[in-house]
mmCIF file of C-alpha atoms in Angstrom:
data_model
loop_
_atom_site.group_PDB
_atom_site.id
_atom_site.type_symbol
_atom_site.label_atom_id
_atom_site.label_comp_id
_atom_site.label_asym_id
_atom_site.label_seq_id
_atom_site.Cartn_x
_atom_site.Cartn_y
_atom_site.Cartn_z
ATOM 1 C CA MET A 1 -2.299 -127.040 55.395
ATOM 2 C CA HIS A 2 -1.427 -126.203 58.960
ATOM 3 C CA ILE A 3 -1.831 -122.732 60.392
ATOM 4 C CA ARG A 4 1.365 -122.976 62.436
ATOM 5 C CA ASN A 5 4.875 -123.985 61.350
ATOM 6 C CA SER A 6 5.932 -127.599 61.709
ATOM 7 C CA ARG A 7 9.105 -129.632 61.201
ATOM 8 C CA GLU A 8 8.104 -130.153 57.554
ATOM 9 C CA GLY A 9 7.592 -126.528 56.610
ATOM 10 C CA TYR A 10 6.034 -123.164 57.223
ATOM 11 C CA GLY A 11 2.407 -122.811 58.183
ATOM 12 C CA ALA A 12 -0.294 -120.874 56.386
ATOM 13 C CA VAL A 13 0.194 -117.683 58.421
ATOM 14 C CA ALA A 14 3.977 -117.485 57.827
ATOM 15 C CA MET A 15 3.543 -118.298 54.140
ATOM 16 C CA THR A 16 0.747 -115.777 53.628
ATOM 17 C CA LEU A 17 2.737 -113.021 55.325
ATOM 18 C CA HIS A 18 5.893 -113.926 53.387
ATOM 19 C CA TRP A 19 4.267 -113.924 49.941
ATOM 20 C CA ALA A 20 2.123 -110.847 50.699
ATOM 21 C CA VAL A 21 5.274 -108.893 51.620
ATOM 22 C CA VAL A 22 6.960 -110.153 48.435
ATOM 23 C CA MET A 23 4.083 -108.842 46.330
ATOM 24 C CA LEU A 24 3.907 -105.527 48.191
ATOM 25 C CA VAL A 25 7.651 -104.953 47.831
ATOM 26 C CA ALA A 26 7.521 -105.684 44.112
ATOM 27 C CA CYS A 27 4.577 -103.318 43.606
ATOM 28 C CA ALA A 28 6.061 -100.587 45.810
ATOM 29 C CA TRP A 29 9.378 -100.783 43.984
ATOM 30 C CA LEU A 30 7.672 -100.611 40.597
ATOM 31 C CA THR A 31 5.461 -97.677 41.563
ATOM 32 C CA GLY A 32 8.515 -95.923 42.959
ATOM 33 C CA GLN A 33 10.555 -96.542 39.809
ATOM 34 C CA PHE A 34 7.887 -95.595 37.316
ATOM 35 C CA GLY A 35 5.872 -92.999 39.250
ATOM 36 C CA ASP A 36 7.691 -90.168 37.494
ATOM 37 C CA VAL A 37 6.388 -91.468 34.136
ATOM 38 C CA LEU A 38 2.861 -90.511 35.149
ATOM 39 C CA PRO A 39 1.739 -87.065 34.027
ATOM 40 C CA ARG A 40 1.867 -84.335 36.666
ATOM 41 C CA GLY A 41 -1.407 -83.774 38.402
ATOM 42 C CA PRO A 42 -4.040 -86.202 39.669
ATOM 43 C CA GLN A 43 -2.465 -89.281 37.994
ATOM 44 C CA ARG A 44 0.919 -88.754 39.624
ATOM 45 C CA GLU A 45 -0.673 -87.890 42.971
ATOM 46 C CA ALA A 46 -2.676 -91.131 42.805
ATOM 47 C CA GLY A 47 0.504 -93.060 41.995
ATOM 48 C CA GLU A 48 2.237 -91.505 44.994
ATOM 49 C CA LEU A 49 -0.706 -92.387 47.241
ATOM 50 C CA VAL A 50 -0.592 -95.987 46.020
ATOM 51 C CA HIS A 51 3.171 -96.071 46.646
ATOM 52 C CA MET A 52 2.709 -94.738 50.197
ATOM 53 C CA PHE A 53 -0.147 -97.185 50.851
ATOM 54 C CA LEU A 54 2.113 -100.049 49.751
ATOM 55 C CA GLY A 55 4.992 -98.825 51.912
ATOM 56 C CA LEU A 56 2.818 -98.507 55.012
ATOM 57 C CA SER A 57 1.329 -101.945 54.295
ATOM 58 C CA ILE A 58 4.842 -103.390 54.152
ATOM 59 C CA VAL A 59 5.622 -101.972 57.598
ATOM 60 C CA VAL A 60 2.409 -103.421 59.039
ATOM 61 C CA LEU A 61 2.918 -106.870 57.514
ATOM 62 C CA VAL A 62 6.615 -107.020 58.401
ATOM 63 C CA ALA A 63 5.717 -106.172 62.017
ATOM 64 C CA ALA A 64 3.095 -108.934 61.913
ATOM 65 C CA ARG A 65 5.708 -111.342 60.482
ATOM 66 C CA LEU A 66 8.189 -110.506 63.204
ATOM 67 C CA PHE A 67 5.578 -111.000 65.928
ATOM 68 C CA TRP A 68 4.435 -114.256 64.329
ATOM 69 C CA ARG A 69 8.038 -115.461 64.048
ATOM 70 C CA LEU A 70 8.449 -114.881 67.794
ATOM 71 C CA ALA A 71 5.213 -116.759 68.526
ATOM 72 C CA ASP A 72 5.804 -119.564 65.998
ATOM 73 C CA SER A 73 9.412 -120.617 65.457
ATOM 74 C CA PRO A 74 10.466 -121.336 61.887
ATOM 75 C CA PRO A 75 10.922 -124.957 60.849
ATOM 76 C CA PRO A 76 14.381 -126.392 61.473
ATOM 77 C CA GLU A 77 16.915 -125.739 58.742
ATOM 78 C CA ASP A 78 18.584 -128.450 56.708
ATOM 79 C CA PRO A 79 21.779 -129.289 58.619
ATOM 80 C CA SER A 80 23.631 -130.133 55.394
ATOM 81 C CA ILE A 81 24.098 -126.518 54.356
ATOM 82 C CA GLY A 82 26.996 -125.959 56.749
ATOM 83 C CA PRO A 83 27.651 -123.302 59.362
ATOM 84 C CA TRP A 84 28.981 -120.591 56.983
ATOM 85 C CA SER A 85 25.946 -120.672 54.725
ATOM 86 C CA GLU A 86 23.614 -120.817 57.698
ATOM 87 C CA ARG A 87 25.258 -117.664 59.105
ATOM 88 C CA ALA A 88 25.050 -116.003 55.665
ATOM 89 C CA ALA A 89 21.363 -116.893 55.403
ATOM 90 C CA HIS A 90 20.676 -115.433 58.845
ATOM 91 C CA ALA A 91 22.609 -112.259 58.031
ATOM 92 C CA ILE A 92 20.659 -111.802 54.764
ATOM 93 C CA HIS A 93 17.356 -112.353 56.576
ATOM 94 C CA TYR A 94 18.214 -109.799 59.294
ATOM 95 C CA LEU A 95 19.375 -107.305 56.677
ATOM 96 C CA MET A 96 16.206 -107.839 54.636
ATOM 97 C CA TYR A 97 14.046 -107.252 57.703
ATOM 98 C CA ALA A 98 16.051 -104.097 58.508
ATOM 99 C CA LEU A 99 15.591 -102.764 54.955
ATOM 100 C CA LEU A 100 11.906 -103.729 54.912
ATOM 101 C CA ILE A 101 11.462 -101.346 57.822
ATOM 102 C CA ALA A 102 14.099 -98.730 56.981
ATOM 103 C CA ALA A 103 13.008 -98.024 53.393
ATOM 104 C CA PRO A 104 9.387 -97.197 54.329
ATOM 105 C CA VAL A 105 10.491 -95.196 57.392
ATOM 106 C CA VAL A 106 12.838 -93.143 55.220
ATOM 107 C CA GLY A 107 9.940 -92.764 52.768
ATOM 108 C CA ILE A 108 7.880 -91.277 55.597
ATOM 109 C CA VAL A 109 10.748 -88.904 56.414
ATOM 110 C CA LEU A 110 10.834 -87.956 52.721
ATOM 111 C CA GLN A 111 7.137 -87.084 52.754
ATOM 112 C CA PHE A 112 7.692 -84.924 55.813
ATOM 113 C CA ALA A 113 10.841 -83.330 54.302
ATOM 114 C CA ARG A 114 8.655 -82.212 51.418
ATOM 115 C CA GLY A 115 6.478 -80.473 54.017
ATOM 116 C CA GLN A 116 3.567 -82.779 53.184
ATOM 117 C CA SER A 117 1.339 -84.744 55.518
ATOM 118 C CA LEU A 118 1.370 -88.546 55.523
ATOM 119 C CA PRO A 119 -1.942 -90.172 54.567
ATOM 120 C CA VAL A 120 -2.432 -93.320 56.638
ATOM 121 C CA PHE A 121 -4.571 -95.768 54.679
ATOM 122 C CA GLY A 122 -7.122 -93.049 53.887
ATOM 123 C CA LEU A 123 -8.182 -93.024 57.549
ATOM 124 C CA PHE A 124 -6.295 -89.971 58.760
ATOM 125 C CA GLU A 125 -3.209 -87.906 58.023
ATOM 126 C CA ILE A 126 -0.135 -87.143 60.066
ATOM 127 C CA ALA A 127 0.979 -83.563 59.576
ATOM 128 C CA SER A 128 4.576 -82.940 58.660
ATOM 129 C CA PRO A 129 6.604 -81.772 61.621
ATOM 130 C CA TRP A 130 8.813 -79.742 59.240
ATOM 131 C CA THR A 131 8.485 -77.115 56.605
ATOM 132 C CA ALA A 132 9.439 -78.135 53.079
ATOM 133 C CA ASP A 133 13.182 -78.335 52.456
ATOM 134 C CA ARG A 134 14.101 -79.204 48.857
ATOM 135 C CA SER A 135 17.754 -79.918 49.499
ATOM 136 C CA PHE A 136 17.010 -82.182 52.456
ATOM 137 C CA SER A 137 14.181 -83.958 50.613
ATOM 138 C CA ARG A 138 16.464 -84.690 47.636
ATOM 139 C CA SER A 139 19.035 -86.242 49.972
ATOM 140 C CA VAL A 140 16.370 -88.274 51.752
ATOM 141 C CA LYS A 141 14.956 -89.420 48.413
ATOM 142 C CA GLU A 142 18.388 -90.715 47.398
ATOM 143 C CA VAL A 143 18.647 -92.659 50.645
ATOM 144 C CA HIS A 144 15.117 -94.044 50.175
ATOM 145 C CA GLU A 145 15.925 -95.180 46.646
ATOM 146 C CA THR A 146 19.252 -96.699 47.704
ATOM 147 C CA LEU A 147 17.583 -98.659 50.499
ATOM 148 C CA ALA A 148 14.828 -99.871 48.154
ATOM 149 C CA ASN A 149 17.340 -100.939 45.497
ATOM 150 C CA GLY A 150 19.488 -102.641 48.131
ATOM 151 C CA LEU A 151 16.427 -104.506 49.342
ATOM 152 C CA LEU A 152 15.699 -105.695 45.789
ATOM 153 C CA ILE A 153 19.277 -106.919 45.457
ATOM 154 C CA LEU A 154 18.975 -108.886 48.699
ATOM 155 C CA VAL A 155 15.620 -110.296 47.631
ATOM 156 C CA GLY A 156 17.243 -111.450 44.404
ATOM 157 C CA LEU A 157 20.056 -113.151 46.343
ATOM 158 C CA HIS A 158 17.477 -114.714 48.662
ATOM 159 C CA ALA A 159 15.475 -116.068 45.692
ATOM 160 C CA ALA A 160 18.642 -117.286 43.960
ATOM 161 C CA ALA A 161 19.712 -119.121 47.101
ATOM 162 C CA ALA A 162 16.296 -120.771 47.363
ATOM 163 C CA LEU A 163 16.604 -121.927 43.732
ATOM 164 C CA VAL A 164 20.135 -123.266 44.343
ATOM 165 C CA HIS A 165 18.824 -125.207 47.309
ATOM 166 C CA HIS A 166 16.020 -126.618 45.222
ATOM 167 C CA TYR A 167 17.800 -127.437 41.976
ATOM 168 C CA VAL A 168 21.447 -127.932 42.970
ATOM 169 C CA LEU A 169 21.367 -129.119 46.576
ATOM 170 C CA ARG A 170 17.952 -130.770 46.091
ATOM 171 C CA ASP A 171 16.805 -130.088 49.624
ATOM 172 C CA ARG A 172 13.454 -128.838 50.977
ATOM 173 C CA THR A 173 14.486 -125.233 51.705
ATOM 174 C CA LEU A 174 12.334 -123.762 48.909
ATOM 175 C CA VAL A 175 9.344 -126.086 49.149
ATOM 176 C CA ARG A 176 8.968 -125.375 52.870
ATOM 177 C CA MET A 177 7.697 -121.897 51.912
ATOM 178 C CA LEU A 178 5.415 -123.027 49.067
ATOM 179 C CA PRO A 179 1.745 -123.880 49.557
ATOM 180 C CA ARG A 180 0.880 -127.566 49.305
ATOM 181 C CA SER A 181 4.536 -128.472 49.763
ATOM 182 C CA ARG A 182 3.828 -131.046 52.433
ATOM 183 C CA GLY A 183 1.761 -133.388 50.295
#
């Protein structure tokens, strides 16, 4: 497998960053959805720390993906998909990238709106610039949840499109992002 992208598909770096972000998003969404099930106290606090760790990791890996994408252009797209679907694919990708950054950033604002510091990978903490504001934090939490759910919807559309390309259109769109897809 090649490190860099080629005409046949994505390279190891792009694939690793893509699938790592997929796993982090799934885990962050699940910990966000089911964190309230944990009993109050150390268990819930640990769940929140894991959720924040995942969110910060998403920001770091998405930034790495964007820098890598600038340094290593993606493989050419299949010209048979047509201009409208190509524009739709680009719009979905840009929107996913925007939500991959916006949801964690709003999560950080939520932590600060609660008047709590932000732990950064257990290395240090960033103190909240605000005092706790319950009303504001509830509003920010709703925005955070809406962004996260919107991201999951777009990810579902993205995955469905990849499956349509693979099983209906029978092109290489999906296999370009899978390991060992270039024989």
